[in-house]
Amino acid sequence: MPRQLHLLADGRRDQRALEASATTLAAAGQPENTRLAYGRSWRDFAEWCELNGRKALPAHPDSVRLYLADRWDSSDGASVSTLKQRRAAIRAKHREHRFPDPTQDDAVRRLWLGILTEDRRPRERKLAIMETGLRAIIDAMDRELRVAGRFASAHDRAVDARDRAMILVFFHGALRRAELARLEAEQIAAADRGLRLRVNASDLPQRERDVTLEYSASPILCPVIGLEGWLRLAAIERGLVWRHVDEEGHILPEALSPRTIYAIVVRRCAAAGIDPESCSPHSLRLGALAHAAFRGEQDDAVLKRGGLHGGRTLADLKPVLQRARSLRKAGKRAPATLPQ
C-alpha cells in the first residue's frame, strides 16, 4: 500500500484519513481466513441481538452469556470450536472499538466453563418426529379447538393458525430453526406444485437455498394450505412471517424469537403425547429427513433436502436414516418418532 501523508492545507494531518489508514493496516496484519471467520461470527451475534432486542456493540455481558447459552443449548446447536470462534470475534470487535470486553465478565466465564464441562459428556439426542408424529401434533391441535368450540377466542384461533402453519412448514421444508425464524413474506413465491421459499440461516448470501413446499394429499397436513391460511389471517404481506398475537387476537409486528419458536414446538409436541424432554424443533427437521429415507430417498437426496453437505453430517444422520430404511425394508409402518 503506497504511503500517503494526508496533509491538510495548514500542514496538519487529516485525522479521519489517518484513522482509516490505521484500520487498514490493522486488518492487513490479520490473516484473511481469520478476518472472514470473525466477520461471520460477529454477524451471527449481531443478528441474535437484533432478534432478541439487545444491543450488540457495546454488548452487555448478559447478552453474551445468553447468546452463548442459546447457541449451545439446542440439539442443532453450535460446537465448542464454533462458539470459541464467536466468543473471540465478540472480544475482537469490542477491543477494536475500545469497549470493555464482555467475554471476560465472571458470569460469562462461568458459563463458558460449564459449556466445556458439558462438552465432555455425551450430548442428549432428540427424537425424530415422523409424519405419523406430525399428524398426532395436528390432531391434538384440532381436538383443542373442538373442545373450546364456539368459546374459542380470536387469540386461540390466531395462535392455532400460526402454530399449525409453523409446524407444517418446519417439517415439510426440513428447515433449520434459524431459517424458519428469519422467513419473510418477500421470500415466499408461487411455484408449479406449491410454494417456493428462499431461506437463509444467516445474512450470508452463499448460505441461501430454495425450498419447495408442495401441496399434500392430506389437506390437514398440507404446508401450503397452512402457510397461506396464516398469511391471509394475519394480513402479512411484508416482513417476518412468525409474529406474536395479543390477548384480543391482534397480530403484532414483533417477530417470534428462536427461543419462543422452540417453546411453541415443545408445547405442541407435549400436547400430542410426545415426550417434551426428548423433542425440539430439530426433531421436525430430523423427522422430515428420516421420513424421506423411509420413502426411499438416497443419502445425497436427503442431504440436499436439508441443505446439508459433508461426510461428518452424513455420519451423524446415518443411524436414524438406517432405522427408517430398515422399517421400510421390513414392510412396517413408520412410527410417530424414531430415536436419533
PDB file of C-alpha atoms in Angstrom, residues 45-46 49 54-60 93-94 99:
ATOM      1  CA  PHE A  45     -24.102 -12.429  17.298  1.00  0.00           C
ATOM      2  CA  ALA A  46     -25.407  -9.090  15.992  1.00  0.00           C
ATOM      3  CA  CYS A  49     -29.090  -9.413  19.469  1.00  0.00           C
ATOM      4  CA  ARG A  54     -30.444  -6.434  22.691  1.00  0.00           C
ATOM      5  CA  LYS A  55     -27.565  -4.120  21.818  1.00  0.00           C
ATOM      6  CA  ALA A  56     -24.621  -5.797  20.107  1.00  0.00           C
ATOM      7  CA  LEU A  57     -22.000  -3.035  20.481  1.00  0.00           C
ATOM      8  CA  PRO A  58     -21.179  -2.486  23.192  1.00  0.00           C
ATOM      9  CA  ALA A  59     -22.800  -5.672  24.403  1.00  0.00           C
ATOM     10  CA  HIS A  60     -23.880  -6.231  27.980  1.00  0.00           C
ATOM     11  CA  LYS A  93     -14.927  -6.324  17.896  1.00  0.00           C
ATOM     12  CA  HIS A  94     -15.128  -4.727  21.344  1.00  0.00           C
ATOM     13  CA  PHE A  99     -15.121  -1.032  24.592  1.00  0.00           C
TER      14      PHE A  99
END
